[in-house]
Amino acid sequence: MVESVSEPGLLDVKLDKEWNSLAMSQATTKQFIELSTQKILDDGNLVAFFNQKLDINRFFVAQGNGDSLPQVEFGGGGSDDLDKDPFEDSLEDALCVFKSGGAGGKDTDILKENEGQLLFYIDLENENIIDKQDGKLNGAQVEDDLEDEVQGSKHPLLLNQYPICEGHSLFLLFAEEGLPQVLSDELLLLLLQLFKLSGNPNLRIGYNSMGADCIANNLHFHVVYADKLLQNTNGQSVFPIENYEKKMFFRSSLRHKSQDEVNMYNCGVRFGEVLGWPVRTLVLSPEINSESEASLEDAQEALAHTAGVVLNYLIDKNIPHNILLADEGMTMYIIPRKFDLLIENVTFFTSFETLCGFIKCKVETSYKNMKVDDFKKRVNAGVSLKENEFDTIKAELIEKFLTEYEGEVIQ
């Protein structure tokens, strides 16, 4: 069955129904939900999360006391085959929220690999929801050319088998094409349509680049609802990072300096940073005021283009990054950071949730003893870019935009 999602909120109703039905039918997910625990930290804002499934102590031999990471036990655990790791399959199962294409070294279909987690398809271009049993438009009055078009534009929404909250899903763009975990302005503009189709102000979309606590190199995004994630713990319906003060440091109209160039955007953009947050973070948003005649589409196009330039810069500089999309797609938090494999003695995951204030702990003792000051100290030293590195990014982005567009540096 094909359902139009032009009515705001229909996507949320569909997701709520299908997610709960599928999650409760799968023993692994049901058990994970039952074992999950979270608590508010001593600042009344940040939240810590833990589940035994994520406890890396299951794969290590503990050496030492306290919150420090245990040491890994390599080899076969008593086997004569030192190249064999008996924990490999369990570790991969615990870390991977879905199986990537080519799993096991084979050229496999990512949708077939994750058939059991499929909720439904979303056709963003035509604003349709497509039930998973259909897989394509097959109802009456459907022309072949329309059917082919939808087949090429349908994007699967998967159940996250290890969810951090009710409704936590994984959205895959062009899954059948096997795109890598790299964002562009065109892909981002398409992704922003989810907010238009949802109409729920609590919807948040998260993204982890490779090197930023991303396990599967297939283009995917985390779909969560902030109220379901946080409201029962800290009474909030936003990620903790959203509560921190922002300071604008640059704005651009995206109007070309050269009169020979055609202006493509009818909305300006703002660049800011989050003050006092332990991980240095960029904030992008369209510049919309009472005098602006920009439409929602204009704002989305301007934001997607600007973010695309920023992300291309980070990719060129080989800087991993995490992203949070909030405010119905009108605010984008971009966190440039250190490579995950270079981070030492951090007892929490460094994916977008943690870096935005919902801390996923790797070790149970870390969860029990977690304090805000200790977390901020560790994440600032271990994950965040240094102040001079962050300032360089800001300066070079300003220079890049001022080379082409009208703009203003805000002191």
mmCIF file of C-alpha atoms in Angstrom:
data_model
loop_
_atom_site.group_PDB
_atom_site.id
_atom_site.type_symbol
_atom_site.label_atom_id
_atom_site.label_comp_id
_atom_site.label_asym_id
_atom_site.label_seq_id
_atom_site.Cartn_x
_atom_site.Cartn_y
_atom_site.Cartn_z
ATOM 1 C CA MET A 1 0.000 0.000 0.000
ATOM 2 C CA VAL A 2 1.184 3.515 -0.808
ATOM 3 C CA GLU A 3 0.306 6.328 1.565
ATOM 4 C CA SER A 4 0.747 10.025 0.905
ATOM 5 C CA VAL A 5 2.706 11.755 3.663
ATOM 6 C CA SER A 6 1.864 15.254 2.475
ATOM 7 C CA GLU A 7 -0.241 15.499 5.634
ATOM 8 C CA PRO A 8 2.175 16.529 8.427
ATOM 9 C CA GLY A 9 2.563 13.867 11.073
ATOM 10 C CA LEU A 10 1.494 10.861 9.018
ATOM 11 C CA LEU A 11 5.105 9.691 8.823
ATOM 12 C CA ASP A 12 5.326 9.800 12.621
ATOM 13 C CA VAL A 13 2.123 7.794 13.038
ATOM 14 C CA LYS A 14 3.322 5.211 10.537
ATOM 15 C CA LEU A 15 6.737 4.937 12.178
ATOM 16 C CA ASP A 16 5.269 4.636 15.658
ATOM 17 C CA LYS A 17 2.964 1.819 14.581
ATOM 18 C CA GLU A 18 5.472 -0.168 12.535
ATOM 19 C CA TRP A 19 8.384 0.359 14.922
ATOM 20 C CA ASN A 20 6.562 -0.878 18.007
ATOM 21 C CA SER A 21 5.138 -3.857 16.155
ATOM 22 C CA LEU A 22 8.506 -4.964 14.772
ATOM 23 C CA ALA A 23 10.562 -4.161 17.875
ATOM 24 C CA MET A 24 8.315 -6.157 20.189
ATOM 25 C CA SER A 25 8.351 -9.129 17.810
ATOM 26 C CA GLN A 26 12.152 -9.442 17.919
ATOM 27 C CA ALA A 27 13.593 -11.025 21.040
ATOM 28 C CA THR A 28 16.978 -9.317 20.634
ATOM 29 C CA THR A 29 15.502 -5.820 20.457
ATOM 30 C CA LYS A 30 12.901 -6.467 23.126
ATOM 31 C CA GLN A 31 15.572 -7.702 25.537
ATOM 32 C CA PHE A 32 17.836 -4.748 24.715
ATOM 33 C CA ILE A 33 15.032 -2.306 25.533
ATOM 34 C CA GLU A 34 14.296 -4.075 28.820
ATOM 35 C CA LEU A 35 17.965 -3.971 29.875
ATOM 36 C CA SER A 36 18.591 -0.343 28.887
ATOM 37 C CA THR A 37 18.993 2.176 31.673
ATOM 38 C CA GLN A 38 19.668 5.892 31.765
ATOM 39 C CA LYS A 39 20.020 8.620 34.367
ATOM 40 C CA ILE A 40 20.334 12.363 34.617
ATOM 41 C CA LEU A 41 23.765 13.630 35.637
ATOM 42 C CA ASP A 42 24.663 16.105 38.331
ATOM 43 C CA ASP A 43 24.171 19.201 36.149
ATOM 44 C CA GLY A 44 20.501 18.364 35.590
ATOM 45 C CA ASN A 45 21.011 18.447 31.821
ATOM 46 C CA LEU A 46 23.291 15.701 30.476
ATOM 47 C CA VAL A 47 22.080 12.092 30.457
ATOM 48 C CA ALA A 48 24.078 8.841 30.692
ATOM 49 C CA PHE A 49 22.929 5.596 29.040
ATOM 50 C CA PHE A 50 24.054 2.008 29.491
ATOM 51 C CA ASN A 51 23.118 -1.445 28.280
ATOM 52 C CA GLN A 52 24.943 -4.688 29.028
ATOM 53 C CA LYS A 53 24.901 -5.474 25.308
ATOM 54 C CA LEU A 54 27.252 -2.523 24.786
ATOM 55 C CA ASP A 55 29.539 -3.379 27.715
ATOM 56 C CA ILE A 56 32.949 -3.887 26.120
ATOM 57 C CA ASN A 57 34.098 -5.741 29.247
ATOM 58 C CA ARG A 58 32.496 -8.791 27.631
ATOM 59 C CA PHE A 59 35.319 -8.786 25.104
ATOM 60 C CA PHE A 60 38.226 -7.845 27.343
ATOM 61 C CA VAL A 61 40.181 -9.183 30.281
ATOM 62 C CA ALA A 62 39.938 -6.675 33.096
ATOM 63 C CA GLN A 63 43.219 -5.324 34.411
ATOM 64 C CA GLY A 64 43.191 -2.486 36.887
ATOM 65 C CA ASN A 65 40.463 -0.769 38.844
ATOM 66 C CA GLY A 66 38.069 2.111 38.481
ATOM 67 C CA ASP A 67 36.755 3.561 35.250
ATOM 68 C CA SER A 68 39.804 2.883 33.092
ATOM 69 C CA LEU A 69 39.363 0.728 30.024
ATOM 70 C CA PRO A 70 40.236 -2.959 30.466
ATOM 71 C CA GLN A 71 42.898 -4.581 28.316
ATOM 72 C CA VAL A 72 41.992 -6.641 25.271
ATOM 73 C CA GLU A 73 42.619 -10.373 25.241
ATOM 74 C CA PHE A 74 43.934 -11.164 21.775
ATOM 75 C CA GLY A 75 44.105 -14.562 20.138
ATOM 76 C CA GLY A 76 42.026 -17.640 20.555
ATOM 77 C CA GLY A 77 41.390 -17.574 24.279
ATOM 78 C CA GLY A 78 43.305 -20.787 24.897
ATOM 79 C CA SER A 79 43.149 -22.064 21.341
ATOM 80 C CA ASP A 80 46.279 -22.994 19.418
ATOM 81 C CA ASP A 81 45.108 -20.728 16.594
ATOM 82 C CA LEU A 82 46.397 -17.311 17.645
ATOM 83 C CA ASP A 83 44.869 -15.644 14.591
ATOM 84 C CA LYS A 84 41.374 -16.613 15.640
ATOM 85 C CA ASP A 85 39.380 -14.301 17.869
ATOM 86 C CA PRO A 86 36.469 -16.122 19.563
ATOM 87 C CA PHE A 87 34.771 -12.815 20.372
ATOM 88 C CA GLU A 88 34.826 -11.369 16.856
ATOM 89 C CA ASP A 89 31.291 -12.316 15.857
ATOM 90 C CA SER A 90 29.799 -11.214 19.178
ATOM 91 C CA LEU A 91 31.707 -7.931 19.113
ATOM 92 C CA GLU A 92 30.559 -7.161 15.573
ATOM 93 C CA ASP A 93 26.985 -8.030 16.519
ATOM 94 C CA ALA A 94 27.130 -5.688 19.520
ATOM 95 C CA LEU A 95 28.570 -2.740 17.611
ATOM 96 C CA CYS A 96 26.843 -2.959 14.230
ATOM 97 C CA VAL A 97 23.277 -1.709 14.121
ATOM 98 C CA PHE A 98 22.815 -3.119 10.627
ATOM 99 C CA LYS A 99 24.776 -5.273 8.225
ATOM 100 C CA SER A 100 26.545 -3.362 5.501
ATOM 101 C CA GLY A 101 26.557 -4.389 1.854
ATOM 102 C CA GLY A 102 29.330 -6.818 1.117
ATOM 103 C CA ALA A 103 29.180 -8.336 4.604
ATOM 104 C CA GLY A 104 31.505 -11.259 5.065
ATOM 105 C CA GLY A 105 33.635 -10.221 2.121
ATOM 106 C CA LYS A 106 30.853 -10.993 -0.350
ATOM 107 C CA ASP A 107 29.059 -8.736 -2.782
ATOM 108 C CA THR A 108 25.686 -8.804 -1.037
ATOM 109 C CA ASP A 109 22.459 -6.819 -1.211
ATOM 110 C CA ILE A 110 22.207 -4.537 1.819
ATOM 111 C CA LEU A 111 18.406 -4.757 1.840
ATOM 112 C CA LYS A 112 18.468 -8.552 1.793
ATOM 113 C CA GLU A 113 21.036 -8.535 4.600
ATOM 114 C CA ASN A 114 18.678 -6.421 6.739
ATOM 115 C CA GLU A 115 15.309 -7.679 5.556
ATOM 116 C CA GLY A 116 14.255 -8.509 9.103
ATOM 117 C CA GLN A 117 14.731 -4.885 10.231
ATOM 118 C CA LEU A 118 12.894 -3.202 7.348
ATOM 119 C CA LEU A 119 10.021 -0.991 8.519
ATOM 120 C CA PHE A 120 8.942 0.604 5.238
ATOM 121 C CA TYR A 121 10.227 2.733 2.379
ATOM 122 C CA ILE A 122 10.047 6.505 2.053
ATOM 123 C CA ASP A 123 9.803 8.165 -1.337
ATOM 124 C CA LEU A 124 10.975 11.690 -0.517
ATOM 125 C CA GLU A 125 10.588 13.095 -4.006
ATOM 126 C CA ASN A 126 6.947 12.050 -4.417
ATOM 127 C CA GLU A 127 6.030 12.275 -0.714
ATOM 128 C CA ASN A 128 4.880 8.681 -0.371
ATOM 129 C CA ILE A 129 5.288 5.910 2.160
ATOM 130 C CA ILE A 130 5.609 2.473 0.594
ATOM 131 C CA ASP A 131 4.827 -0.593 2.688
ATOM 132 C CA LYS A 132 7.644 -3.118 2.863
ATOM 133 C CA GLN A 133 5.539 -5.963 1.491
ATOM 134 C CA ASP A 134 4.974 -3.983 -1.691
ATOM 135 C CA GLY A 135 8.538 -2.907 -2.316
ATOM 136 C CA LYS A 136 7.230 -0.980 -5.281
ATOM 137 C CA LEU A 137 4.038 0.711 -6.412
ATOM 138 C CA ASN A 138 1.691 -1.980 -7.645
ATOM 139 C CA GLY A 139 -1.761 -0.599 -7.084
ATOM 140 C CA ALA A 140 -4.370 0.170 -9.706
ATOM 141 C CA GLN A 141 -4.025 3.250 -11.890
ATOM 142 C CA VAL A 142 -0.216 3.269 -11.540
ATOM 143 C CA GLU A 143 1.673 3.844 -14.756
ATOM 144 C CA ASP A 144 4.831 1.889 -15.494
ATOM 145 C CA ASP A 145 6.963 5.015 -15.761
ATOM 146 C CA LEU A 146 5.812 6.216 -12.335
ATOM 147 C CA GLU A 147 6.509 2.778 -10.907
ATOM 148 C CA ASP A 148 10.053 2.871 -12.274
ATOM 149 C CA GLU A 149 10.574 6.365 -10.903
ATOM 150 C CA VAL A 150 9.535 5.353 -7.409
ATOM 151 C CA GLN A 151 11.645 2.211 -7.563
ATOM 152 C CA GLY A 152 14.661 4.443 -8.106
ATOM 153 C CA SER A 153 13.808 6.908 -5.352
ATOM 154 C CA LYS A 154 12.474 4.759 -2.520
ATOM 155 C CA HIS A 155 14.665 4.799 0.564
ATOM 156 C CA PRO A 156 14.368 2.175 3.331
ATOM 157 C CA LEU A 157 13.793 2.927 6.987
ATOM 158 C CA LEU A 158 15.168 0.180 9.235
ATOM 159 C CA LEU A 159 14.541 -0.717 12.839
ATOM 160 C CA ASN A 160 17.655 -0.123 14.918
ATOM 161 C CA GLN A 161 17.904 -3.490 16.644
ATOM 162 C CA TYR A 162 19.754 -1.819 19.553
ATOM 163 C CA PRO A 163 17.731 1.403 19.993
ATOM 164 C CA ILE A 164 18.506 4.155 22.483
ATOM 165 C CA CYS A 165 14.818 5.060 22.628
ATOM 166 C CA GLU A 166 11.441 4.137 21.204
ATOM 167 C CA GLY A 167 11.324 4.913 17.492
ATOM 168 C CA HIS A 168 15.119 4.925 17.005
ATOM 169 C CA SER A 169 15.483 3.969 13.352
ATOM 170 C CA LEU A 170 18.048 3.997 10.565
ATOM 171 C CA PHE A 171 17.339 5.813 7.322
ATOM 172 C CA LEU A 172 19.324 4.669 4.283
ATOM 173 C CA LEU A 173 19.588 6.910 1.234
ATOM 174 C CA PHE A 174 19.925 5.086 -2.090
ATOM 175 C CA ALA A 175 20.665 1.833 -0.273
ATOM 176 C CA GLU A 176 20.665 -0.211 -3.463
ATOM 177 C CA GLU A 177 23.406 2.007 -4.897
ATOM 178 C CA GLY A 178 25.731 1.198 -1.997
ATOM 179 C CA LEU A 179 26.791 4.808 -1.419
ATOM 180 C CA PRO A 180 29.583 5.302 1.144
ATOM 181 C CA GLN A 181 29.101 7.231 4.393
ATOM 182 C CA VAL A 182 29.845 10.609 2.793
ATOM 183 C CA LEU A 183 27.413 13.551 2.683
ATOM 184 C CA SER A 184 27.006 16.054 -0.145
ATOM 185 C CA ASP A 185 24.752 19.087 -0.546
ATOM 186 C CA GLU A 186 22.427 17.168 -2.893
ATOM 187 C CA LEU A 187 22.048 14.277 -0.454
ATOM 188 C CA LEU A 188 21.547 16.638 2.470
ATOM 189 C CA LEU A 189 18.836 18.569 0.644
ATOM 190 C CA LEU A 190 17.004 15.304 0.025
ATOM 191 C CA LEU A 191 17.434 14.269 3.654
ATOM 192 C CA LEU A 192 15.908 17.535 4.891
ATOM 193 C CA GLN A 193 12.604 16.502 3.304
ATOM 194 C CA LEU A 194 12.092 14.124 6.231
ATOM 195 C CA PHE A 195 11.336 17.126 8.435
ATOM 196 C CA LYS A 196 8.754 18.379 5.979
ATOM 197 C CA LEU A 197 7.097 14.975 5.886
ATOM 198 C CA SER A 198 7.185 14.540 9.652
ATOM 199 C CA GLY A 199 5.891 17.797 11.065
ATOM 200 C CA ASN A 200 7.075 16.702 14.533
ATOM 201 C CA PRO A 201 9.270 19.346 16.245
ATOM 202 C CA ASN A 202 10.931 16.624 18.338
ATOM 203 C CA LEU A 203 12.400 14.800 15.333
ATOM 204 C CA ARG A 204 16.202 14.728 15.274
ATOM 205 C CA ILE A 205 18.530 13.224 12.671
ATOM 206 C CA GLY A 206 22.070 12.163 13.538
ATOM 207 C CA TYR A 207 25.051 11.286 11.366
ATOM 208 C CA ASN A 208 28.499 9.867 12.064
ATOM 209 C CA SER A 209 31.170 10.066 9.379
ATOM 210 C CA MET A 210 33.779 7.375 9.001
ATOM 211 C CA GLY A 211 36.354 7.920 11.735
ATOM 212 C CA ALA A 212 33.650 9.386 13.985
ATOM 213 C CA ASP A 213 32.306 6.214 15.617
ATOM 214 C CA CYS A 214 30.634 4.976 12.437
ATOM 215 C CA ILE A 215 30.756 1.209 11.964
ATOM 216 C CA ALA A 216 29.070 0.629 8.591
ATOM 217 C CA ASN A 217 30.320 2.421 5.482
ATOM 218 C CA ASN A 218 26.896 2.586 3.828
ATOM 219 C CA LEU A 219 25.131 5.944 3.748
ATOM 220 C CA HIS A 220 22.784 5.984 6.731
ATOM 221 C CA PHE A 221 21.318 8.323 9.337
ATOM 222 C CA HIS A 222 19.896 7.881 12.826
ATOM 223 C CA VAL A 223 16.274 8.956 13.258
ATOM 224 C CA VAL A 224 15.263 9.689 16.854
ATOM 225 C CA TYR A 225 12.645 11.714 18.701
ATOM 226 C CA ALA A 226 14.197 13.859 21.423
ATOM 227 C CA ASP A 227 11.146 13.740 23.681
ATOM 228 C CA LYS A 228 11.115 9.930 23.669
ATOM 229 C CA LEU A 229 14.860 9.927 24.293
ATOM 230 C CA LEU A 230 15.099 12.434 27.127
ATOM 231 C CA GLN A 231 11.794 13.608 28.569
ATOM 232 C CA ASN A 232 11.399 10.855 31.147
ATOM 233 C CA THR A 233 14.948 11.433 32.417
ATOM 234 C CA ASN A 234 15.686 15.161 32.379
ATOM 235 C CA GLY A 235 12.292 16.547 31.378
ATOM 236 C CA GLN A 236 13.693 17.898 28.117
ATOM 237 C CA SER A 237 12.667 17.380 24.509
ATOM 238 C CA VAL A 238 15.969 18.613 23.059
ATOM 239 C CA PHE A 239 19.524 17.293 23.171
ATOM 240 C CA PRO A 240 21.584 18.921 25.953
ATOM 241 C CA ILE A 241 23.829 20.673 23.407
ATOM 242 C CA GLU A 242 20.777 22.578 22.172
ATOM 243 C CA ASN A 243 20.390 24.261 25.567
ATOM 244 C CA TYR A 244 23.814 25.897 25.374
ATOM 245 C CA GLU A 245 24.337 29.467 24.197
ATOM 246 C CA LYS A 246 25.312 29.998 20.562
ATOM 247 C CA LYS A 247 27.414 32.829 19.202
ATOM 248 C CA MET A 248 27.293 33.855 15.548
ATOM 249 C CA PHE A 249 30.682 34.616 14.002
ATOM 250 C CA PHE A 250 29.810 34.995 10.314
ATOM 251 C CA ARG A 251 26.861 35.515 7.991
ATOM 252 C CA SER A 252 26.548 35.401 4.237
ATOM 253 C CA SER A 253 23.761 36.361 1.875
ATOM 254 C CA LEU A 254 25.045 33.769 -0.633
ATOM 255 C CA ARG A 255 24.885 36.549 -3.204
ATOM 256 C CA HIS A 256 27.792 36.418 -5.630
ATOM 257 C CA LYS A 257 30.320 39.233 -5.504
ATOM 258 C CA SER A 258 30.707 39.036 -9.251
ATOM 259 C CA GLN A 259 27.787 40.526 -11.145
ATOM 260 C CA ASP A 260 28.517 38.087 -13.948
ATOM 261 C CA GLU A 261 27.454 35.179 -11.755
ATOM 262 C CA VAL A 262 23.832 34.083 -11.430
ATOM 263 C CA ASN A 263 22.575 34.080 -7.835
ATOM 264 C CA MET A 264 21.122 30.669 -7.056
ATOM 265 C CA TYR A 265 19.924 31.191 -3.481
ATOM 266 C CA ASN A 266 17.182 33.406 -2.067
ATOM 267 C CA CYS A 267 18.149 32.967 1.572
ATOM 268 C CA GLY A 268 21.252 33.820 3.564
ATOM 269 C CA VAL A 269 23.000 31.651 6.155
ATOM 270 C CA ARG A 270 24.514 32.075 9.601
ATOM 271 C CA PHE A 271 27.632 30.464 11.035
ATOM 272 C CA GLY A 272 27.916 30.088 14.792
ATOM 273 C CA GLU A 273 29.558 28.066 17.526
ATOM 274 C CA VAL A 274 28.304 26.564 20.783
ATOM 275 C CA LEU A 275 29.705 28.358 23.823
ATOM 276 C CA GLY A 276 30.842 26.348 26.838
ATOM 277 C CA TRP A 277 30.208 22.960 25.249
ATOM 278 C CA PRO A 278 33.129 20.542 25.823
ATOM 279 C CA VAL A 279 33.374 19.559 22.147
ATOM 280 C CA ARG A 280 33.921 22.512 19.826
ATOM 281 C CA THR A 281 30.929 22.663 17.508
ATOM 282 C CA LEU A 282 29.869 24.626 14.436
ATOM 283 C CA VAL A 283 26.233 25.692 14.066
ATOM 284 C CA LEU A 284 24.681 26.436 10.675
ATOM 285 C CA SER A 285 21.224 27.876 10.082
ATOM 286 C CA PRO A 286 19.393 29.818 7.374
ATOM 287 C CA GLU A 287 19.024 33.529 8.049
ATOM 288 C CA ILE A 288 15.304 34.082 8.256
ATOM 289 C CA ASN A 289 13.810 37.269 9.682
ATOM 290 C CA SER A 290 10.501 39.116 9.570
ATOM 291 C CA GLU A 291 11.519 40.941 6.390
ATOM 292 C CA SER A 292 12.642 37.812 4.599
ATOM 293 C CA GLU A 293 10.574 36.509 1.703
ATOM 294 C CA ALA A 294 12.418 33.196 1.625
ATOM 295 C CA SER A 295 10.306 30.058 1.505
ATOM 296 C CA LEU A 296 10.996 26.817 3.366
ATOM 297 C CA GLU A 297 12.479 25.413 0.171
ATOM 298 C CA ASP A 298 14.743 28.470 -0.152
ATOM 299 C CA ALA A 299 15.974 28.015 3.421
ATOM 300 C CA GLN A 300 16.617 24.299 2.935
ATOM 301 C CA GLU A 301 18.519 24.882 -0.304
ATOM 302 C CA ALA A 302 20.712 27.562 1.291
ATOM 303 C CA LEU A 303 21.443 25.409 4.335
ATOM 304 C CA ALA A 304 22.205 22.318 2.254
ATOM 305 C CA HIS A 305 24.546 24.234 -0.043
ATOM 306 C CA THR A 306 26.393 25.859 2.861
ATOM 307 C CA ALA A 307 26.699 22.596 4.764
ATOM 308 C CA GLY A 308 27.941 20.907 1.606
ATOM 309 C CA VAL A 309 30.778 23.425 1.336
ATOM 310 C CA VAL A 310 31.659 22.929 5.014
ATOM 311 C CA LEU A 311 31.571 19.134 4.761
ATOM 312 C CA ASN A 312 33.654 19.122 1.579
ATOM 313 C CA TYR A 313 36.214 21.226 3.428
ATOM 314 C CA LEU A 314 36.301 18.766 6.345
ATOM 315 C CA ILE A 315 36.585 15.812 3.970
ATOM 316 C CA ASP A 316 39.430 17.476 2.072
ATOM 317 C CA LYS A 317 41.206 18.097 5.387
ATOM 318 C CA ASN A 318 40.532 14.496 6.476
ATOM 319 C CA ILE A 319 38.638 15.626 9.585
ATOM 320 C CA PRO A 320 35.980 13.210 10.940
ATOM 321 C CA HIS A 321 32.694 14.793 11.961
ATOM 322 C CA ASN A 322 29.384 14.138 13.681
ATOM 323 C CA ILE A 323 26.151 15.935 12.824
ATOM 324 C CA LEU A 324 22.857 16.669 14.566
ATOM 325 C CA LEU A 325 19.930 18.125 12.615
ATOM 326 C CA ALA A 326 17.389 19.877 14.836
ATOM 327 C CA ASP A 327 14.690 22.591 14.826
ATOM 328 C CA GLU A 328 12.712 20.913 12.039
ATOM 329 C CA GLY A 329 15.850 20.832 9.912
ATOM 330 C CA MET A 330 16.657 24.522 10.359
ATOM 331 C CA THR A 331 19.654 24.086 12.690
ATOM 332 C CA MET A 332 22.652 21.918 11.900
ATOM 333 C CA TYR A 333 25.304 21.098 14.493
ATOM 334 C CA ILE A 334 28.564 19.981 12.886
ATOM 335 C CA ILE A 335 31.205 18.579 15.239
ATOM 336 C CA PRO A 336 34.687 18.291 13.709
ATOM 337 C CA ARG A 337 36.715 15.971 15.920
ATOM 338 C CA LYS A 338 39.629 13.588 16.355
ATOM 339 C CA PHE A 339 39.676 10.165 14.722
ATOM 340 C CA ASP A 340 37.975 7.551 16.888
ATOM 341 C CA LEU A 341 40.892 5.104 16.632
ATOM 342 C CA LEU A 342 43.258 7.738 18.042
ATOM 343 C CA ILE A 343 41.186 8.284 21.183
ATOM 344 C CA GLU A 344 42.592 6.626 24.294
ATOM 345 C CA ASN A 345 41.018 5.759 27.650
ATOM 346 C CA VAL A 346 37.529 7.046 26.878
ATOM 347 C CA THR A 347 34.863 4.896 28.502
ATOM 348 C CA PHE A 348 31.986 6.077 26.330
ATOM 349 C CA PHE A 349 31.109 5.911 22.660
ATOM 350 C CA THR A 350 31.875 9.075 20.703
ATOM 351 C CA SER A 351 28.993 8.966 18.226
ATOM 352 C CA PHE A 352 26.694 11.946 17.686
ATOM 353 C CA GLU A 353 24.423 11.097 20.649
ATOM 354 C CA THR A 354 27.247 11.247 23.185
ATOM 355 C CA LEU A 355 28.804 14.382 21.724
ATOM 356 C CA CYS A 356 25.398 16.072 21.918
ATOM 357 C CA GLY A 357 24.860 15.171 25.584
ATOM 358 C CA PHE A 358 23.266 11.699 25.610
ATOM 359 C CA ILE A 359 26.272 9.696 26.780
ATOM 360 C CA LYS A 360 26.419 6.046 25.703
ATOM 361 C CA CYS A 361 28.742 4.320 28.159
ATOM 362 C CA LYS A 362 30.995 1.402 27.232
ATOM 363 C CA VAL A 363 31.656 0.258 30.786
ATOM 364 C CA GLU A 364 29.125 -0.232 33.592
ATOM 365 C CA THR A 365 31.388 1.312 36.235
ATOM 366 C CA SER A 366 31.720 4.375 34.023
ATOM 367 C CA TYR A 367 27.935 4.671 33.873
ATOM 368 C CA LYS A 368 27.550 4.320 37.622
ATOM 369 C CA ASN A 369 30.311 6.813 38.439
ATOM 370 C CA MET A 370 29.715 9.297 35.606
ATOM 371 C CA LYS A 371 30.058 12.949 36.623
ATOM 372 C CA VAL A 372 29.586 15.924 34.327
ATOM 373 C CA ASP A 373 32.951 17.523 35.072
ATOM 374 C CA ASP A 374 34.783 14.260 34.439
ATOM 375 C CA PHE A 375 32.906 13.665 31.184
ATOM 376 C CA LYS A 376 33.590 17.184 29.953
ATOM 377 C CA LYS A 377 37.266 16.887 30.809
ATOM 378 C CA ARG A 378 37.632 13.547 29.025
ATOM 379 C CA VAL A 379 35.663 14.447 25.919
ATOM 380 C CA ASN A 380 37.411 17.800 25.607
ATOM 381 C CA ALA A 381 40.858 16.257 25.856
ATOM 382 C CA GLY A 382 40.149 13.066 23.938
ATOM 383 C CA VAL A 383 37.660 13.982 21.216
ATOM 384 C CA SER A 384 37.404 17.728 20.665
ATOM 385 C CA LEU A 385 39.697 19.646 18.366
ATOM 386 C CA LYS A 386 42.023 22.094 20.075
ATOM 387 C CA GLU A 387 41.056 25.754 20.140
ATOM 388 C CA ASN A 388 43.637 26.764 17.540
ATOM 389 C CA GLU A 389 42.540 23.928 15.232
ATOM 390 C CA PHE A 390 38.902 24.983 15.516
ATOM 391 C CA ASP A 391 39.786 28.649 14.958
ATOM 392 C CA THR A 392 41.668 27.661 11.801
ATOM 393 C CA ILE A 393 38.569 25.893 10.479
ATOM 394 C CA LYS A 394 36.441 28.979 11.174
ATOM 395 C CA ALA A 395 38.930 31.327 9.517
ATOM 396 C CA GLU A 396 39.360 29.187 6.413
ATOM 397 C CA LEU A 397 35.612 28.724 5.990
ATOM 398 C CA ILE A 398 35.074 32.477 6.255
ATOM 399 C CA GLU A 399 37.775 33.055 3.664
ATOM 400 C CA LYS A 400 36.252 30.432 1.376
ATOM 401 C CA PHE A 401 32.804 32.031 1.463
ATOM 402 C CA LEU A 402 34.055 35.620 1.236
ATOM 403 C CA THR A 403 36.011 34.717 -1.881
ATOM 404 C CA GLU A 404 32.767 34.020 -3.708
ATOM 405 C CA TYR A 405 29.878 35.526 -1.760
ATOM 406 C CA GLU A 406 28.922 38.703 0.053
ATOM 407 C CA GLY A 407 29.349 38.225 3.783
ATOM 408 C CA GLU A 408 30.059 39.787 7.152
ATOM 409 C CA VAL A 409 32.343 38.710 9.974
ATOM 410 C CA ILE A 410 30.646 39.125 13.369
ATOM 411 C CA GLN A 411 32.965 40.141 16.198
#
